[in-house]
mmCIF file of C-alpha atoms in Angstrom:
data_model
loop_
_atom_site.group_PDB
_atom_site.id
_atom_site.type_symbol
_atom_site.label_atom_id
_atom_site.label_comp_id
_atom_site.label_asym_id
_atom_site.label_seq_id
_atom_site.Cartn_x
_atom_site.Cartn_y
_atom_site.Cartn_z
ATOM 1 C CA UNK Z 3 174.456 79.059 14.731
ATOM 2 C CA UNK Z 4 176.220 76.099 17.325
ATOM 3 C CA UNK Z 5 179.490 77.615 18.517
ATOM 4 C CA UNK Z 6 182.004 75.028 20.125
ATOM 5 C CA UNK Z 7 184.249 75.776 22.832
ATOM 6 C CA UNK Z 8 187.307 74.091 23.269
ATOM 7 C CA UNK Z 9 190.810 73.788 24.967
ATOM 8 C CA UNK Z 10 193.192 70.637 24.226
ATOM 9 C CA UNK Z 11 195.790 69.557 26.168
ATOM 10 C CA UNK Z 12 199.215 70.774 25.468
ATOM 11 C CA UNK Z 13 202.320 69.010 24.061
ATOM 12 C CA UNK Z 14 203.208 67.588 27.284
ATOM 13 C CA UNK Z 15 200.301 65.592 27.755
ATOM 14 C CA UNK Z 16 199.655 61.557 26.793
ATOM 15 C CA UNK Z 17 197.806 60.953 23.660
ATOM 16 C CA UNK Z 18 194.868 59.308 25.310
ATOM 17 C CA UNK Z 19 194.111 62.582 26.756
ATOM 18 C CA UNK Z 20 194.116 64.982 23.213
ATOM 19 C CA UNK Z 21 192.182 61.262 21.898
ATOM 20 C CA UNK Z 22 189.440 61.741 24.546
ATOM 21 C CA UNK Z 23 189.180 65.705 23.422
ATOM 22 C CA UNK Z 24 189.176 64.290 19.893
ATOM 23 C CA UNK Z 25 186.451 61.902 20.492
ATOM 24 C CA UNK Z 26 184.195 64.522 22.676
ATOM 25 C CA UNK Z 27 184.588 67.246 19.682
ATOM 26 C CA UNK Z 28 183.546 64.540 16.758
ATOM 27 C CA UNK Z 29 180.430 63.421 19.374
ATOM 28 C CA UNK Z 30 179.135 66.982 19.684
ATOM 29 C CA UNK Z 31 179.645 67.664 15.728
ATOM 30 C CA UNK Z 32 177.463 64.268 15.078
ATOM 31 C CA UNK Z 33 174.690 65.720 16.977
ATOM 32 C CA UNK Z 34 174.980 68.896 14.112
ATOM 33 C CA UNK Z 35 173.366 68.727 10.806
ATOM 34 C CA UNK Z 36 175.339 69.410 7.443
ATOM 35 C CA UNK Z 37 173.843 72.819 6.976
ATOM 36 C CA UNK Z 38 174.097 74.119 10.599
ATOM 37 C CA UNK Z 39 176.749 77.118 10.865
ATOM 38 C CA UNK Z 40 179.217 75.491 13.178
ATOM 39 C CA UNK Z 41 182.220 77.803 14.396
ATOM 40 C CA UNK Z 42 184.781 75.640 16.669
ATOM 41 C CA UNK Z 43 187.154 77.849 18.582
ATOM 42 C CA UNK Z 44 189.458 77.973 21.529
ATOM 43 C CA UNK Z 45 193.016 77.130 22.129
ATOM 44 C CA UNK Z 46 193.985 74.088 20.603
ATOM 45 C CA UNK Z 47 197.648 74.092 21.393
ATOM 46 C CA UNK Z 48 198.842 73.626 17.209
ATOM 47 C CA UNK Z 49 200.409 75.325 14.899
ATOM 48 C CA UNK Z 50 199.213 75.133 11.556
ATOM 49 C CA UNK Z 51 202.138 77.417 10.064
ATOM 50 C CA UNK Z 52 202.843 79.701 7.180
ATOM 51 C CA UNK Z 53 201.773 78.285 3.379
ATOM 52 C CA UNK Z 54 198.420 77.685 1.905
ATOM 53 C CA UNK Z 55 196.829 74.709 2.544
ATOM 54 C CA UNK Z 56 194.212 73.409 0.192
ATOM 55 C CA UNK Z 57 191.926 76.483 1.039
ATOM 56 C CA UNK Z 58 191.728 74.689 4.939
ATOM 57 C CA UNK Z 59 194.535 77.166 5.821
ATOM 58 C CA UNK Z 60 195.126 80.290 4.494
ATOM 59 C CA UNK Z 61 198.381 82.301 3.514
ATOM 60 C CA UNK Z 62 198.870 84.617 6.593
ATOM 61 C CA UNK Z 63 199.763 81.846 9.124
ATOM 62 C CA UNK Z 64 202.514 81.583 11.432
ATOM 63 C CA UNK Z 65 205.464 79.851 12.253
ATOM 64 C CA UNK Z 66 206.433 76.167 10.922
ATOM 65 C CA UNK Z 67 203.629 73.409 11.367
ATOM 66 C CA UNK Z 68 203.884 70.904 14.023
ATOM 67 C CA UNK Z 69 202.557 67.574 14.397
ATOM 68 C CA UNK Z 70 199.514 68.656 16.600
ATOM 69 C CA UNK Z 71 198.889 71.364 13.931
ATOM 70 C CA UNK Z 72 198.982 68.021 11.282
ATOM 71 C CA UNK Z 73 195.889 66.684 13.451
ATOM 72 C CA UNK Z 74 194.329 70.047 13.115
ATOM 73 C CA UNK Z 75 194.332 70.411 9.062
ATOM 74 C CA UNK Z 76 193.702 66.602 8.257
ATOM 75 C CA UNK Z 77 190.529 67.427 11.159
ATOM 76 C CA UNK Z 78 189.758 70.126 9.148
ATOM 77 C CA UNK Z 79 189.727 68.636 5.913
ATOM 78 C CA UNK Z 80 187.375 65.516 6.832
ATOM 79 C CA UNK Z 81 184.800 67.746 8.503
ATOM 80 C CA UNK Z 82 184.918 70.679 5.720
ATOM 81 C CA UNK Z 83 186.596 73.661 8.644
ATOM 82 C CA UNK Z 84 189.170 76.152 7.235
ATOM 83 C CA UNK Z 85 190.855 78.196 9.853
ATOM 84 C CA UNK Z 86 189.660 81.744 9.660
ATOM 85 C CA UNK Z 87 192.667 83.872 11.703
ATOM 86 C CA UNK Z 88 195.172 82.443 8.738
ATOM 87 C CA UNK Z 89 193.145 83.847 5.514
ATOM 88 C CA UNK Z 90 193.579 87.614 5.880
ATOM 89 C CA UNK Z 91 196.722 89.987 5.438
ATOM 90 C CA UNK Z 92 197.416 92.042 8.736
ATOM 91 C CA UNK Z 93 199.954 92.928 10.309
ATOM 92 C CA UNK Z 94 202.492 90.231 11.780
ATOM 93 C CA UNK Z 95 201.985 90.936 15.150
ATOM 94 C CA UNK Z 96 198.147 90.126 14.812
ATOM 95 C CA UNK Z 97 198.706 86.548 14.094
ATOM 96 C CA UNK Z 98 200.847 85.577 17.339
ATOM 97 C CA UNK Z 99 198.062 84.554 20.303
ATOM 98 C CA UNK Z 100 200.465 82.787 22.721
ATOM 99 C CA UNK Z 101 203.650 84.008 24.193
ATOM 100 C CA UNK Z 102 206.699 81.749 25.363
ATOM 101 C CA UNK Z 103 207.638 82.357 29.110
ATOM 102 C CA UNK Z 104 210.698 84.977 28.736
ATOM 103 C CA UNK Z 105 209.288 86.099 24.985
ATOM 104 C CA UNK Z 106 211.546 83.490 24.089
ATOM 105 C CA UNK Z 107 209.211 82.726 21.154
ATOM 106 C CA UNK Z 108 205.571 83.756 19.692
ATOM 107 C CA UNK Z 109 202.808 80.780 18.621
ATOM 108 C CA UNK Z 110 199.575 81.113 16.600
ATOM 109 C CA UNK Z 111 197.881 78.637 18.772
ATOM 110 C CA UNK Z 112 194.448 79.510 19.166
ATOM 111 C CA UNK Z 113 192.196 79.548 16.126
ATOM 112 C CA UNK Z 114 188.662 80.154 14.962
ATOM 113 C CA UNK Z 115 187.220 77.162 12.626
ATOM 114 C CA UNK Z 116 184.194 77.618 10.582
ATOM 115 C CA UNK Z 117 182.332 75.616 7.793
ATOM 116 C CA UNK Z 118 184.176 76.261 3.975
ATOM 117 C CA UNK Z 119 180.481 76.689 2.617
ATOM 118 C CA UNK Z 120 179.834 79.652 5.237
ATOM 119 C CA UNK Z 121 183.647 81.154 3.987
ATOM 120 C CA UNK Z 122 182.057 84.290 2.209
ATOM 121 C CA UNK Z 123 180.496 85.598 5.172
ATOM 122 C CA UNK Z 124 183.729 85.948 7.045
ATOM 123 C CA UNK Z 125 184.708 89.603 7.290
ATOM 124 C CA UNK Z 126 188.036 89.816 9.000
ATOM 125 C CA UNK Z 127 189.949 87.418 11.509
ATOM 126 C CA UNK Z 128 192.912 88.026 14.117
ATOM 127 C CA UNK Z 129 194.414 88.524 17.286
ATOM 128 C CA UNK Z 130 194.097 91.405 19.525
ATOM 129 C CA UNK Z 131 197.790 91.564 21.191
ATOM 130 C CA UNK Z 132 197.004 94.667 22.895
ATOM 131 C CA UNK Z 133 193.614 93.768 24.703
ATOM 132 C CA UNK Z 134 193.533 93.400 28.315
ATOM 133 C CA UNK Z 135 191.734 90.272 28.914
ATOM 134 C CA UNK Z 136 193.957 88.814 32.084
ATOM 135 C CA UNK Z 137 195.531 85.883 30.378
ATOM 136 C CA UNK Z 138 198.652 85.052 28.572
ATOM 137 C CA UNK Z 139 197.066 84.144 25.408
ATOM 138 C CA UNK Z 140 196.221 86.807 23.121
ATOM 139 C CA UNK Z 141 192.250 87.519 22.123
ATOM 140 C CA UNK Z 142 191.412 86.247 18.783
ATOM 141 C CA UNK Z 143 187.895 87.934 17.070
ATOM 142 C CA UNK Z 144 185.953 87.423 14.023
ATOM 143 C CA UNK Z 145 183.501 89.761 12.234
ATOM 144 C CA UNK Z 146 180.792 87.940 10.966
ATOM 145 C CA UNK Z 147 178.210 88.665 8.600
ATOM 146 C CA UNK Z 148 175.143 86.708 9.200
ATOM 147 C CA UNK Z 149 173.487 85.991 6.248
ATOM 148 C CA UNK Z 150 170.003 84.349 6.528
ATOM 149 C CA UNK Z 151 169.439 80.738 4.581
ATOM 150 C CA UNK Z 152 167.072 80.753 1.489
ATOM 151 C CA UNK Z 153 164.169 78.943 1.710
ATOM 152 C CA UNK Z 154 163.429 77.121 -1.462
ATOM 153 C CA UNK Z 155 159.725 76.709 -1.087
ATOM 154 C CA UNK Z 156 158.476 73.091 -2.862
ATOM 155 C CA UNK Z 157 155.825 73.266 -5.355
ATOM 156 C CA UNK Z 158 152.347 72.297 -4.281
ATOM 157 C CA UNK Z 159 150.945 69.058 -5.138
ATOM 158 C CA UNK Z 160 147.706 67.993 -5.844
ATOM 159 C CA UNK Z 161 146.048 65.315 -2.767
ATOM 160 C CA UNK Z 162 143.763 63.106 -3.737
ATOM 161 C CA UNK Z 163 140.629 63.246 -2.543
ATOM 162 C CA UNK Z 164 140.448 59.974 -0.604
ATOM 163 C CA UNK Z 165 136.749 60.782 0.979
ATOM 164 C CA UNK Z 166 135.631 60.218 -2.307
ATOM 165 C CA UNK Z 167 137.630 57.047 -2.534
ATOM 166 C CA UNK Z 168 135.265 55.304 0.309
ATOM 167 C CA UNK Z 169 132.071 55.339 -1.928
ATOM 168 C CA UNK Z 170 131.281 51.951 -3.066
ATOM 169 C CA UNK Z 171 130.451 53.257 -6.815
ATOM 170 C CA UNK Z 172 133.304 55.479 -7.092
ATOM 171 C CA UNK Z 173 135.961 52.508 -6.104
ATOM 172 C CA UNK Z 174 133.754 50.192 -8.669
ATOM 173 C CA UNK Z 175 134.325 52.880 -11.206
ATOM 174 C CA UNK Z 176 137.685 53.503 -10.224
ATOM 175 C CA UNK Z 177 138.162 49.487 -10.932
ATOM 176 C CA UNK Z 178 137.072 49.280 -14.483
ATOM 177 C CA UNK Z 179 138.839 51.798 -15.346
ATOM 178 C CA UNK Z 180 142.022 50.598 -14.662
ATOM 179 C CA UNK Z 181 140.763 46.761 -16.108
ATOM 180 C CA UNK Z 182 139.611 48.555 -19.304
ATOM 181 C CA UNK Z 183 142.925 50.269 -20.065
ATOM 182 C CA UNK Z 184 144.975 47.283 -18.857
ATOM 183 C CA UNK Z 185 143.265 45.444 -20.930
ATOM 184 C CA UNK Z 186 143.848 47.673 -24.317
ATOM 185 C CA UNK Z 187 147.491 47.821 -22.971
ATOM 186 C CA UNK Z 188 148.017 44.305 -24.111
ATOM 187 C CA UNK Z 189 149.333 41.582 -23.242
ATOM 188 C CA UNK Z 190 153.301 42.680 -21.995
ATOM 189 C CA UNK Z 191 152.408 46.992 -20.932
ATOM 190 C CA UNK Z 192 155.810 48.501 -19.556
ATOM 191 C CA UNK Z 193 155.510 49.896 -16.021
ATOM 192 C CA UNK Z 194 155.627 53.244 -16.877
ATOM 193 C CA UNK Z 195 152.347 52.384 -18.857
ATOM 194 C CA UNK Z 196 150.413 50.292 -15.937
ATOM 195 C CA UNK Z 197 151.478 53.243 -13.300
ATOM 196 C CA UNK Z 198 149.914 55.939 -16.162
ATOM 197 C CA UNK Z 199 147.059 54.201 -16.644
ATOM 198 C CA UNK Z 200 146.330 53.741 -12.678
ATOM 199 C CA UNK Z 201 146.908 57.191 -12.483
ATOM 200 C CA UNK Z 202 144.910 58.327 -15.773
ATOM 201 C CA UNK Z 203 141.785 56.264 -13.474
ATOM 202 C CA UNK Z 204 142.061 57.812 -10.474
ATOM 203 C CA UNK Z 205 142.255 61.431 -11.715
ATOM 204 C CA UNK Z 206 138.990 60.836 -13.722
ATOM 205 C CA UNK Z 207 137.122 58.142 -10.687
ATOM 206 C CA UNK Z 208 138.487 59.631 -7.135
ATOM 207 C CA UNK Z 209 139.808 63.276 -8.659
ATOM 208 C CA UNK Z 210 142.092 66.032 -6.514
ATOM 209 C CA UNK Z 211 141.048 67.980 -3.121
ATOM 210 C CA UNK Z 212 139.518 70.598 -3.988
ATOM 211 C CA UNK Z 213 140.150 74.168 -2.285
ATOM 212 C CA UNK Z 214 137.124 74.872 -0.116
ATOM 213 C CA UNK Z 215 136.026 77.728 2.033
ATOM 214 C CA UNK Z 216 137.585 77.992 5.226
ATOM 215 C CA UNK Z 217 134.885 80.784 6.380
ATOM 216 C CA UNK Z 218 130.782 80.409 6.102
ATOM 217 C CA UNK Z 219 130.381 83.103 4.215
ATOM 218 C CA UNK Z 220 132.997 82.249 1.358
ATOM 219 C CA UNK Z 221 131.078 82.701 -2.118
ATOM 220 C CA UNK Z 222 131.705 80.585 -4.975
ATOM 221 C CA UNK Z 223 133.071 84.035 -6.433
ATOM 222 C CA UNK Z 224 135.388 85.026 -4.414
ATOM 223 C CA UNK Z 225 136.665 81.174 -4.281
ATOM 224 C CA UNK Z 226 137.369 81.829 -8.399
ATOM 225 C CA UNK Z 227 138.787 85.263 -7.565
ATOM 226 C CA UNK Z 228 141.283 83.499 -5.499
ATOM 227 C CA UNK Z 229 142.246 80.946 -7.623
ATOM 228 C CA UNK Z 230 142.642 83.530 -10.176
ATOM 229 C CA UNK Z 231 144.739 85.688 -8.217
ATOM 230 C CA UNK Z 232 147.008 82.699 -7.074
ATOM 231 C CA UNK Z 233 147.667 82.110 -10.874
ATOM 232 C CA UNK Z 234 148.639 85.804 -10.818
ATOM 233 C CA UNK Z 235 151.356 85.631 -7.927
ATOM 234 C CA UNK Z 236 154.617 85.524 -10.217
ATOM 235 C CA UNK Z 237 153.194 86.538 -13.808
ATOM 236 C CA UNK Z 238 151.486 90.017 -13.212
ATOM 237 C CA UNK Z 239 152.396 91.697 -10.076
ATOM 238 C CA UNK Z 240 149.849 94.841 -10.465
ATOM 239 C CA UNK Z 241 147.005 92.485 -11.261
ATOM 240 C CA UNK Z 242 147.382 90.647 -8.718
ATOM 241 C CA UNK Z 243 147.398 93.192 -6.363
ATOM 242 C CA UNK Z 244 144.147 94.297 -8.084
ATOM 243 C CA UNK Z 245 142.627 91.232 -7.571
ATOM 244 C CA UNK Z 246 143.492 90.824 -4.048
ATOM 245 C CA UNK Z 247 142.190 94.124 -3.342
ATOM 246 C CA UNK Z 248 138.806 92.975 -4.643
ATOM 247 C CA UNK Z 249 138.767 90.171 -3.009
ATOM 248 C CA UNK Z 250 139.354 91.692 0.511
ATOM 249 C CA UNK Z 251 136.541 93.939 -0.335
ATOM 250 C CA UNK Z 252 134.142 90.858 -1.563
ATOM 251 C CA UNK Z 253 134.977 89.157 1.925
ATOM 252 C CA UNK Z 254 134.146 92.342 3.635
ATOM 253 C CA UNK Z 255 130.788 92.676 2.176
ATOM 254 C CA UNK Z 256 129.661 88.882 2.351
ATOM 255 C CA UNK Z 257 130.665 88.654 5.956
ATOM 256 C CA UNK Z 258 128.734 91.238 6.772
ATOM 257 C CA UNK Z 259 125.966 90.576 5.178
ATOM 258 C CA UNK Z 260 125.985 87.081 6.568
ATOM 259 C CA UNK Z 261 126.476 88.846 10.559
ATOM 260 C CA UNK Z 262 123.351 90.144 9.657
ATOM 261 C CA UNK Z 263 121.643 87.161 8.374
ATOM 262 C CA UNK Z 264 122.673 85.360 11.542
ATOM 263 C CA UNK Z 265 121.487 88.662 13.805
ATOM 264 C CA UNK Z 266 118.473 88.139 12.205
ATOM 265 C CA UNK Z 267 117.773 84.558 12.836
ATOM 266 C CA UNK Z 268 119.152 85.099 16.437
ATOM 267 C CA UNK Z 269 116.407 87.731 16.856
ATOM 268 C CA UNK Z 270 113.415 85.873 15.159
ATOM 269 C CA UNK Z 271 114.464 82.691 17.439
ATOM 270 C CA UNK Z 272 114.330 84.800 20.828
ATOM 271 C CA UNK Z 273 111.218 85.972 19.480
ATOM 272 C CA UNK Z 274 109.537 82.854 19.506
ATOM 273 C CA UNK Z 275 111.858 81.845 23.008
ATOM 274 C CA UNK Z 276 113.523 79.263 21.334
ATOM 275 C CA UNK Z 277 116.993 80.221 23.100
ATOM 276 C CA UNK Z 278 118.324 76.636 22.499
ATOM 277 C CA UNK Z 279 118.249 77.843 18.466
ATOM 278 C CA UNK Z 280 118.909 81.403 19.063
ATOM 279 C CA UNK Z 281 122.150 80.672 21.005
ATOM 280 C CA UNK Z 282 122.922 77.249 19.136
ATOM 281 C CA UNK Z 283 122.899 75.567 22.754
ATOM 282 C CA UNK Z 284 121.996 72.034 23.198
ATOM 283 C CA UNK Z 285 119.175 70.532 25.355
ATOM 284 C CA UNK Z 286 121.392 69.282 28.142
ATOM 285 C CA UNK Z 287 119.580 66.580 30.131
ATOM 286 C CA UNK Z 288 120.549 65.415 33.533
ATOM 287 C CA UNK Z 289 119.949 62.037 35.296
ATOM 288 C CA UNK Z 290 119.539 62.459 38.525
ATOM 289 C CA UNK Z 291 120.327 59.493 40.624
ATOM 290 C CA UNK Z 292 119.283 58.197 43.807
ATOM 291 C CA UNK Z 293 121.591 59.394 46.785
ATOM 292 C CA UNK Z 294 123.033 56.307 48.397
ATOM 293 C CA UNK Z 295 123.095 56.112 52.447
ATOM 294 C CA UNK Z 296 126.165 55.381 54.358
ATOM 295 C CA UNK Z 297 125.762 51.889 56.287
ATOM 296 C CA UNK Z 298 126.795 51.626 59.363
ATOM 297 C CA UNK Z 299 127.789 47.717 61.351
ATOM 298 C CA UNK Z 300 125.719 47.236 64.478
ATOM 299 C CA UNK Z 301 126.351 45.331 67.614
ATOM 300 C CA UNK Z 302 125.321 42.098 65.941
ATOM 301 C CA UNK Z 303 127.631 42.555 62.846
ATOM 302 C CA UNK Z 304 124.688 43.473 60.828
ATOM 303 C CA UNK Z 305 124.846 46.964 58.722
ATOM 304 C CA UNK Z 306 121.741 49.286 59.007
ATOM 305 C CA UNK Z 307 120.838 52.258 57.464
ATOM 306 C CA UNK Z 308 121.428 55.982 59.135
#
């Protein structure tokens, strides 16, 4: 979530001054990305007024919309906002959030702006004319329902297996293969054909990564358990849960008994006082060169040894 405070200038002020606040609000929104939930609030000195608006601004309003307030919905309305404290039904005297000197007159001034595609988690929006918050603007909340993003997960694709592309006979296989089929394609194939048949070769030549053991004592079994159980994620739920079971088990009792393969070979090895083996250290050799003397100049210029 980015939240934006801001306050523009009032009515009194020149136009380069509500452009600069303009241009510093559409700088920080280019740094956003389309799907960030962006709520801009803060007194912006416009009134949007009474009347629907192209679901920007909502029935509950206030007051007749000035030419600041324009800015505000045609703003709204390029960068997808809809002013939240105008689309629910309270009470009149929970829309006003700015005061005339004298209570000569009541404005809806300061609004809450939010994203249209975040609209449903928007609770309930006003003003709080009774809160003490030392100010003569009234304070405007929003209760918000977070609601977290889904996560469309892509499908997994098969990599090729380009280790297998650096042998010299499988890239000469891979070769005729594709000559062989071009060559029955005729004269004039369509691309979709010539990209098929390169494909068609390098499934059968290079072939697809295959999944391999990311622990030593992986069997080939429980490698086909867990492809099995993968093909069992979304079509069975209690099998799979089976299967996974098993294969925790199966992992359990093949790293074990490799541990004690290894203990084993550890103890055999210190047996015979092969450390280097029983430890898997290396033979680490050091040079040892010759220490080099300072020299040190002599009456004559000359530099002798200390």
């Amino acid at each position: 979530m980015i939240v934006i405070q801001v306050y523009f200038p009032t009515s009194n002020s020149e136009d380069d001054e509500i452009e600069q606040v303009n241009d510093l609000l559409d700088e920080l929104l280019g740094i956003t990305r389309d799907n960030d939930n962006v709520i801009i609030m803060g007194d912006f000195n416009a009134v949007v007024g009474e009347g629907q608006d192209n679901q920007i601004i909502g029935k509950y309003g206030l007051g007749t919309r000035n030419s600041r307030g324009e800015r505000l919905v045609n703003f709204c309305k390029q960068n997808n906002f809809l002013v939240t404290n105008t689309m629910f039904e309270v009470p009149k005297r929970r829309h006003y959030t700015w005061v005339a000197p004298g209570d000569s007159n009541r404005y809806q001034i300061d609004n809450l702006l939010i994203k249209s595609r975040f609209k449903k988690q928007i609770m309930t929006s006003h003003s709080y004319p009774g809160a003490e918050i030392d100010s003569d603007h009234n304070l405007v909340t929003m209760k918000y329902k977070i609601a977290p993003m889904k996560i469309t997960k892509r499908p997994k694709r098969n990599i090729w297996n380009v280790e297998e592309s650096k042998n010299e006979k499988t890239r000469q296989e891979f070769q005729n293969k594709v000559y062989n089929r071009l060559i029955a394609a005729g004269i004039d194939p369509s691309w979709d054909e010539v990209i098929t048949n390169i494909r068609q070769s390098a499934v059968e030549s290079i072939g697809f990564r295959k999944l391999n053991p990311r622990k030593p004592w992986i069997t080939n079994e429980i490698m086909d358990l867990i492809k099995y159980r993968n093909k069992l994620k979304k079509t069975d739920d209690a099998m799979y849960r089976i299967v996974k079971n098993r294969i925790t088990q199966k992992c359990r009792d093949e790293k074990e008994k490799w541990m004690d393969l290894k203990c084993e070979n550890i103890k055999i090895n210190m047996t015979a006082n092969r450390m280097d083996k029983a430890y898997g250290i290396r033979a680490v050799t050091r040079v040892r060169r010759a220490r080099r003397l300072p020299l040190a100049p002599n009456a004559g210029g000359r530099k002798n040894i200390k």
